[in-house]
XYZ file of C-alpha atoms in Angstrom:
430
model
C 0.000 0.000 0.000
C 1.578 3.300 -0.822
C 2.500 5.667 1.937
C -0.032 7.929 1.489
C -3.198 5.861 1.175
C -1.221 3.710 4.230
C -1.806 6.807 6.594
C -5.062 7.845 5.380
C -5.951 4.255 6.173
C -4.843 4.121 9.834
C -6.066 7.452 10.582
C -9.427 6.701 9.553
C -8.645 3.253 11.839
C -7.958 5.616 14.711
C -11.199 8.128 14.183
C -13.520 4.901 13.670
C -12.019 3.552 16.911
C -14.580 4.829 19.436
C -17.715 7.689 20.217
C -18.214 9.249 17.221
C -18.329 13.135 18.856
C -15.157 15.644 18.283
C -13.772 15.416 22.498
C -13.906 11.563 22.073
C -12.296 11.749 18.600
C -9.840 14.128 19.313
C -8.673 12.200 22.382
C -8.162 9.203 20.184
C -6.353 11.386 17.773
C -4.017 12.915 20.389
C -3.602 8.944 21.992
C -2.464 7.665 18.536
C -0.185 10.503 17.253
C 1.433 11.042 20.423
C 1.283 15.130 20.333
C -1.653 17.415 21.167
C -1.066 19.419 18.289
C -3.325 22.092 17.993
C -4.779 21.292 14.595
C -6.213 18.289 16.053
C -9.826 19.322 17.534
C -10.741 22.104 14.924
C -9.846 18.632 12.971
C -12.586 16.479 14.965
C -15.185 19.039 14.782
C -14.691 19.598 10.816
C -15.563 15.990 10.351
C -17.905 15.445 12.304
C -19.999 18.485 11.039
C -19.486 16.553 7.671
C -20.485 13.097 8.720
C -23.275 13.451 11.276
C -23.176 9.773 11.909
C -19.761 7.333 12.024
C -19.100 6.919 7.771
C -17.837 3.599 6.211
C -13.852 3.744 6.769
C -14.043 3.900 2.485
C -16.109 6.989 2.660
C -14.163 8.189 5.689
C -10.749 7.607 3.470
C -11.858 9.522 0.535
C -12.796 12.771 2.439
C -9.422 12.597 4.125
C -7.476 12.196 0.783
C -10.156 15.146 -0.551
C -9.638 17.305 2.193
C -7.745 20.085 1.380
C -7.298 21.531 4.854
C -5.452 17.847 6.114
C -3.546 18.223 3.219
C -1.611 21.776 4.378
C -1.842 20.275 7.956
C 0.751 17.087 6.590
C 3.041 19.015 4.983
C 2.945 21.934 7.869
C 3.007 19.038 11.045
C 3.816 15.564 9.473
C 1.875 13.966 11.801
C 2.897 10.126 11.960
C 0.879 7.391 13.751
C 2.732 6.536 16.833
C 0.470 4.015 19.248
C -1.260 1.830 16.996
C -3.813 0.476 20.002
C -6.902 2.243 18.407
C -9.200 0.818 21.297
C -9.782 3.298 24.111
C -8.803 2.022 27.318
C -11.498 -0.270 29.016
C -13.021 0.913 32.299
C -11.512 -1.525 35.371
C -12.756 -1.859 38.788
C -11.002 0.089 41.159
C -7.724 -0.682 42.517
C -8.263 -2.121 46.278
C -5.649 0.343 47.324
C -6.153 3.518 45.893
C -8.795 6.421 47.449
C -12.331 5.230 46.241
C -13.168 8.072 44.056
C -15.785 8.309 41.400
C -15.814 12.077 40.609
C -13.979 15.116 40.157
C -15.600 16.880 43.265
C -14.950 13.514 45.628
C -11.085 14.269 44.166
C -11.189 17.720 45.030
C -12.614 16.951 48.915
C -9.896 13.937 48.686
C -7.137 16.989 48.044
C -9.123 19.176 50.563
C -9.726 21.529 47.886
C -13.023 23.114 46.312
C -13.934 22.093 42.826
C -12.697 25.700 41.647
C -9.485 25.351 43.093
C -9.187 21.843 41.641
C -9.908 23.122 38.016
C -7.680 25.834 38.616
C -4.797 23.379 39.450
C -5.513 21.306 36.713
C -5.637 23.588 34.284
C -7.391 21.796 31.778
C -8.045 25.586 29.631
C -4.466 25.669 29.814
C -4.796 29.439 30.863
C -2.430 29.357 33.629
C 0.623 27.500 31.432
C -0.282 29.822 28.875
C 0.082 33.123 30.765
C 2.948 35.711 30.787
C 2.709 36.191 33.990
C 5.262 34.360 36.369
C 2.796 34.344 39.365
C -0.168 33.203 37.705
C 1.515 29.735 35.997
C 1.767 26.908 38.301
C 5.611 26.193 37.625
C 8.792 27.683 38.148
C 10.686 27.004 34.476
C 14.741 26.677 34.182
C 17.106 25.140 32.335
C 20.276 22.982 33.402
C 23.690 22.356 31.528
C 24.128 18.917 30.752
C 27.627 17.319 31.173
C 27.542 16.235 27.884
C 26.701 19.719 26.498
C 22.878 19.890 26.001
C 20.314 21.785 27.999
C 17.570 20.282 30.870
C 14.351 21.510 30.873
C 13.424 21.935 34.691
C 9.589 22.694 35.684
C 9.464 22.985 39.499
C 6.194 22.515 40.702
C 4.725 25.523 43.064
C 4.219 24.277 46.645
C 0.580 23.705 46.602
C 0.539 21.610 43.920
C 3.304 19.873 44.592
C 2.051 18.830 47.868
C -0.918 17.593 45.619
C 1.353 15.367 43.498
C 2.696 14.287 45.894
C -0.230 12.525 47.330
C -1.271 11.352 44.274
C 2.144 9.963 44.059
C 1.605 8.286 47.667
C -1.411 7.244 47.244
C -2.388 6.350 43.476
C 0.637 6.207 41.725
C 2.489 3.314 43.676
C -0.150 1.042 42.905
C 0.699 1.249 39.285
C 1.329 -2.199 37.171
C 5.175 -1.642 36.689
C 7.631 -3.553 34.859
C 9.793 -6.006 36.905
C 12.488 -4.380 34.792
C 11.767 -0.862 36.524
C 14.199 0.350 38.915
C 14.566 3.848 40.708
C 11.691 5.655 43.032
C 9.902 1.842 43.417
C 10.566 0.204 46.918
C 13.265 -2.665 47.365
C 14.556 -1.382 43.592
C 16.720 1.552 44.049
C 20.248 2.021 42.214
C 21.780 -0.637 44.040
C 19.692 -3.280 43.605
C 19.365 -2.181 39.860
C 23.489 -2.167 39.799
C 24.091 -5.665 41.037
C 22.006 -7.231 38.908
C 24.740 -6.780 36.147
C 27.775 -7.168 38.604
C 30.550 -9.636 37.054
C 29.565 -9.453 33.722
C 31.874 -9.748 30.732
C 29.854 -7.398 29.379
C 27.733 -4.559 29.883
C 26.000 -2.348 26.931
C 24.416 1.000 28.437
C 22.139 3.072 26.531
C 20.117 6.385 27.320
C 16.531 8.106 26.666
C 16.899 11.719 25.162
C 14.647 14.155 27.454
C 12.387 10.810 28.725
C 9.894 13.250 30.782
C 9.151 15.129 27.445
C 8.250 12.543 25.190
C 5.646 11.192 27.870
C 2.421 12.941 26.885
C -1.123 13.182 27.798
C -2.136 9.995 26.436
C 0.452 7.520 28.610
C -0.987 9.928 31.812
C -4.539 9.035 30.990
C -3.953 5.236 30.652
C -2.116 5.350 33.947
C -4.952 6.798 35.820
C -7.653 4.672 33.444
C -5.093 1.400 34.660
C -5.986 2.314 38.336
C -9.552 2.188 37.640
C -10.741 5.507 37.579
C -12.961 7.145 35.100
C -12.677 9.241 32.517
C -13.813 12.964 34.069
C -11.449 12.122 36.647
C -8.597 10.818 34.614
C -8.609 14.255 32.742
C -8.251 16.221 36.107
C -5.659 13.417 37.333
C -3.666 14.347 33.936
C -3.862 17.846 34.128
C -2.469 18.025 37.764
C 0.653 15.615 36.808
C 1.334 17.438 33.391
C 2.457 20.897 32.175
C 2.618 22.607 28.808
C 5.045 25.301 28.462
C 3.688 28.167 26.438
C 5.782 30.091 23.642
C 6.519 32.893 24.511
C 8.707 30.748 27.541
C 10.398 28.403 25.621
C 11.965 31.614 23.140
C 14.003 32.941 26.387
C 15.294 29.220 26.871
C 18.467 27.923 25.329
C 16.307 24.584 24.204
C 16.640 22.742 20.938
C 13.841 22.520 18.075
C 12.697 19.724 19.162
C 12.490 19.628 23.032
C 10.202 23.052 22.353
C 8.076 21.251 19.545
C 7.893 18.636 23.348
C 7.430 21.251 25.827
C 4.542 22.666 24.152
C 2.321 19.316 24.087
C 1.454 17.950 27.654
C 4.375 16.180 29.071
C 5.703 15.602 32.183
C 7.567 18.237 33.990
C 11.080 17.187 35.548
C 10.609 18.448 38.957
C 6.904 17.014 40.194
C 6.690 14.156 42.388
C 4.471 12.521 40.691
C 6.173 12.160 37.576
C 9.095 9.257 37.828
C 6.257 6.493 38.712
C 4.151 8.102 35.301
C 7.642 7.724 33.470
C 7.336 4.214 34.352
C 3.978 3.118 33.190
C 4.844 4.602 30.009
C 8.232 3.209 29.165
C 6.593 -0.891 30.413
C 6.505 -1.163 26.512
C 9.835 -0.753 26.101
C 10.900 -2.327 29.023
C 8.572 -5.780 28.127
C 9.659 -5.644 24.572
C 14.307 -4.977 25.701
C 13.340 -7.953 28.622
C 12.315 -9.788 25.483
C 15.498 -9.027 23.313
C 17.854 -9.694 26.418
C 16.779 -13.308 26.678
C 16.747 -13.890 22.817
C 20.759 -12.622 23.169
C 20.907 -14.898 26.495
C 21.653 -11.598 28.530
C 20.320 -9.520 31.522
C 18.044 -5.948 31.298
C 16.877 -3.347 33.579
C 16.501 -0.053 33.696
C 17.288 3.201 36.184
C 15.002 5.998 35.122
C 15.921 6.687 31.589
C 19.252 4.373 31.790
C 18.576 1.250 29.831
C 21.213 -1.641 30.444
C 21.903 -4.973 28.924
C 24.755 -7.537 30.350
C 25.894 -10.695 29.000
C 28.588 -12.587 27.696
C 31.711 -11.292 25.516
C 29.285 -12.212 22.150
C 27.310 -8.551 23.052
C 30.703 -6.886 22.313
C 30.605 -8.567 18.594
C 27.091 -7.579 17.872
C 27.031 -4.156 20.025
C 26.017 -1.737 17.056
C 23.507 -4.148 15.930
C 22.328 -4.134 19.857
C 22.309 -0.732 19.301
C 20.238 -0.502 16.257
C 17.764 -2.757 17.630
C 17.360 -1.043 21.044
C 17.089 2.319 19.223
C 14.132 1.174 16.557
C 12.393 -0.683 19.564
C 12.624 3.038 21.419
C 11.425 4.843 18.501
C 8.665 2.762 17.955
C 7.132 3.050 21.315
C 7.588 7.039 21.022
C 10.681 7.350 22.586
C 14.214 8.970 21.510
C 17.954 7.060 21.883
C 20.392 9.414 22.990
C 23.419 7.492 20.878
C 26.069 9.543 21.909
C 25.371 8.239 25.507
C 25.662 4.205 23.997
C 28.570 2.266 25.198
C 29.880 -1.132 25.293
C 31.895 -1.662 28.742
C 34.242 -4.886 28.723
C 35.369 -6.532 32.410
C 38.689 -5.383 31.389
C 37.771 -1.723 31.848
C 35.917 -0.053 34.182
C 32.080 -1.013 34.108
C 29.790 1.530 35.429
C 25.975 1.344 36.047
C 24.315 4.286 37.803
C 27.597 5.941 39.143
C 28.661 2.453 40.616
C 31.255 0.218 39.573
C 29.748 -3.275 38.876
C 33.193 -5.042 37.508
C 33.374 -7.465 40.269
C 31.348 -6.116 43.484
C 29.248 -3.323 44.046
C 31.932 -0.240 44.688
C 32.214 3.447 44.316
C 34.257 4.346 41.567
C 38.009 5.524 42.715
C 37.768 9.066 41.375
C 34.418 9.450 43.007
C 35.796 8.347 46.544
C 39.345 10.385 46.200
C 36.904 13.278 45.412
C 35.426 12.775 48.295
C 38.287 12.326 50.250
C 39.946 15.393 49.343
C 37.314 17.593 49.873
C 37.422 16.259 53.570
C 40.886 16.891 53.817
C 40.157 20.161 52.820
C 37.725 20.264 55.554
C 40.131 19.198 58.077
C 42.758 21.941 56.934
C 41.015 25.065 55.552
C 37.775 24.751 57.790
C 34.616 23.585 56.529
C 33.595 26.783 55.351
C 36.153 27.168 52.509
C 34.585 23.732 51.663
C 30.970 24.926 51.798
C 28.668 25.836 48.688
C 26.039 28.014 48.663
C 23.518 25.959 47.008
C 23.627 23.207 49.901
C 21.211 24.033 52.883
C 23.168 21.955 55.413
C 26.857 20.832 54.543
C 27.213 18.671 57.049
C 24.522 16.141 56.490
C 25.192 16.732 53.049
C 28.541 15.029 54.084
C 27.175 12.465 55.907
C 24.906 10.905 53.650
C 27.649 10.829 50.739
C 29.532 8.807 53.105
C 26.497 6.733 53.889
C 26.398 6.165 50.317
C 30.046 5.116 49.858
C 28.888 2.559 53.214
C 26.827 0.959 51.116
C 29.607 0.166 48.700
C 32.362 -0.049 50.423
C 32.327 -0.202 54.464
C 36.201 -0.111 54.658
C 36.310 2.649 52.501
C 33.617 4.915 54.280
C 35.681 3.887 57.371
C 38.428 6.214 56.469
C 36.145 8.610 55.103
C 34.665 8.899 58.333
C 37.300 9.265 60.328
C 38.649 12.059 58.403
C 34.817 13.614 59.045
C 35.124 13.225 62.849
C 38.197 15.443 62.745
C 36.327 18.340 60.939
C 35.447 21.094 63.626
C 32.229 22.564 63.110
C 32.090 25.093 65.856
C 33.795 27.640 63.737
């Protein structure tokens, strides 16, 4: 089937896939192309002013290859379908352990707040996230230097509605069907439990998301909250508290490539809520069911920290690591997601092999320029005072300290022995 009469085909899968009235179809729309493009529900409404009742998918293919309007809106957008599950999601009963709610004002008196404050929060006319003004939007927006030379997008959350994600977090959002694969901000599956799974490896292949949070939209969101058992009015008010849109006029004083602002502007999830590392989650299962697939077909090990995907095994991954990689990156794309391939790389016993900031060659251990960092800067402590030590943007320096010796603990007890003696000898009554 040519290209053309392929995607005029699927769409008109995707608009015959449910209710035939422009929300539902634009919601299906938004689900399958992955971007909440704002052609999309003029779109709905134009059709279904022209077919009062659901057409044939024939008929419904000929006034989409007809239509003029669609026409400018491919060449301007090139939309592209992206989740081929045309089905919406099917109403479940009710998780046993999440808050029994049925409506958007039982979620507001949940929250403790009134049904205006609850609409205000969620924002669902986007006129908060679209505003100039700094004090009306419900996120403080910044960007962060990468190490490798790009830019983070950082949306802090204002208190109140943090504290609201954060009980949604709590209280919904750990109840979520996760992957087994799923490590980081999940009980009992932290970095270190996530590390020694690939400890003593011959190999270990490491790969990395490009801006994760960003290319999780609306649609993943809704099926989270649909997966918990809730209904639809209140999945939309669940999404728009756990997502943000950044408006324009934002994103042109930000240092941001083309296409993390083409992202920012669609609902995503903002890098700085609470709620949004378990949402991540639900979202990247796909890829996490189909890698856990692929690792036992190449008779290795998967998992994945956040937006760090890793694969160990024997020396064969080393032969076939850019094939790995080829794989890995079409299986990302095709579940919506981006490969950052600079980040790739193929770590042999013989070198050292590092999985979340820990060395995994033989034990668990802090890596040796990590610990003489830390050692140094104690010294220094020791010497010079702690305040010639101390930086500005940490609240309390010396439980800072403490906990990064904790951490080497963890690792390393003899280590963090001599770590903490040097700490006992700082004096902190200067």
């Amino acid at each position: 089937m040519p290209r053309r009469r392929y995607f005029f085909s699927s769409f008109a899968d995707v608009c015959l896939a449910g209710d035939w009235q422009p929300a539902a179809l634009s919601e299906r729309i938004v689900v399958a192309l992955g971007d909440e493009a704002p052609w999309i529900k003029p779109f709905a409404q134009r059709v279904r002013r022209h077919f009062s009742v659901a057409p044939t998918h024939a008929e419904l293919v000929e006034f989409l290859g007809n239509d003029m309007r669609l026409a400018r809106i491919r060449q301007q957008f090139q939309p592209r379908i992206r989740h081929f599950s045309l089905t919406p999601p099917a109403q479940l009963p009710l998780h046993p352990a999440v808050p029994q709610l049925s409506s958007p004002g039982e979620l507001a008196q949940w929250l403790g707040v009134s049904i205006a404050d609850l609409d205000w929060f969620a924002d669902r006319s986007n006129y908060a996230s679209a505003s100039a003004l700094e004090k009306i939007r419900h996120y403080h927006i910044a960007t962060l230097a990468k190490r490798d030379g790009g830019v983070r997008l950082i949306e802090a959350p204002k208190p109140t509605l943090k504290d609201i994600q954060r009980r949604i977090h709590d209280d919904m959002l750990q109840h979520l069907p996760l992957h087994p694969a799923a490590f980081g901000f999940v009980a009992e599956r932290g970095a270190l439990q996530h590390a020694a799974l690939h400890v003593g490896q011959p190999m270990v292949l490491r790969f990395d998301l490009s801006d994760c949070f960003l290319h999780v939209h609306g649609g993943h969101v809704y099926r989270a909250f649909r997966a918990l058992g809730y209904g639809e009015a209140l999945c939309r008010d669940l999404l728009g508290l756990c997502t943000h849109r950044v408006p324009r006029t934002v994103l042109q004083r930000l240092e941001l490539s083309a296409r993390q602002q083409e992202l920012a502007q669609q609902n995503h999830l903002p890098q700085g809520a609470p709620s949004s590392p378990l949402l991540s989650h639900f979202a990247l299962a796909g890829i996490d069911r189909r890698l856990a697939g692929y690792a036992r077909k190449l008779n290795a090990h998967y998992s994945r920290y956040a937006d760090d995907l890793v694969l160990s095994g024997g020396m064969h991954l080393q032969r076939q690591f850019r094939q790995i990689e080829q794989r890995v990156g079409a299986i990302v794309r095709e579940e919506g997601f981006c490969l950052n391939h600079r980040k790739s790389r193929c770590m042999a016993a013989s070198q050292r092999q590092q999985v979340t900031g820990i060395c995994v060659n033989q034990q668990l251990n802090l890596p040796r320029r990590e610990f003489d960092r830390l050692k140094a800067e104690l010294h220094n402590n020791v010497q010079q005072g702690w305040r010639s030590q101390h930086h500005a943007e940490v609240t309390d320096y010396r439980a800072h300290l403490r906990g990064r010796i904790e951490w080497c603990r963890q690792l390393n007890p003899a280590r963090a022995e001599k770590l903490q003696r040097l700490f006992e000898r700082i004096d902190w009554s200067q």
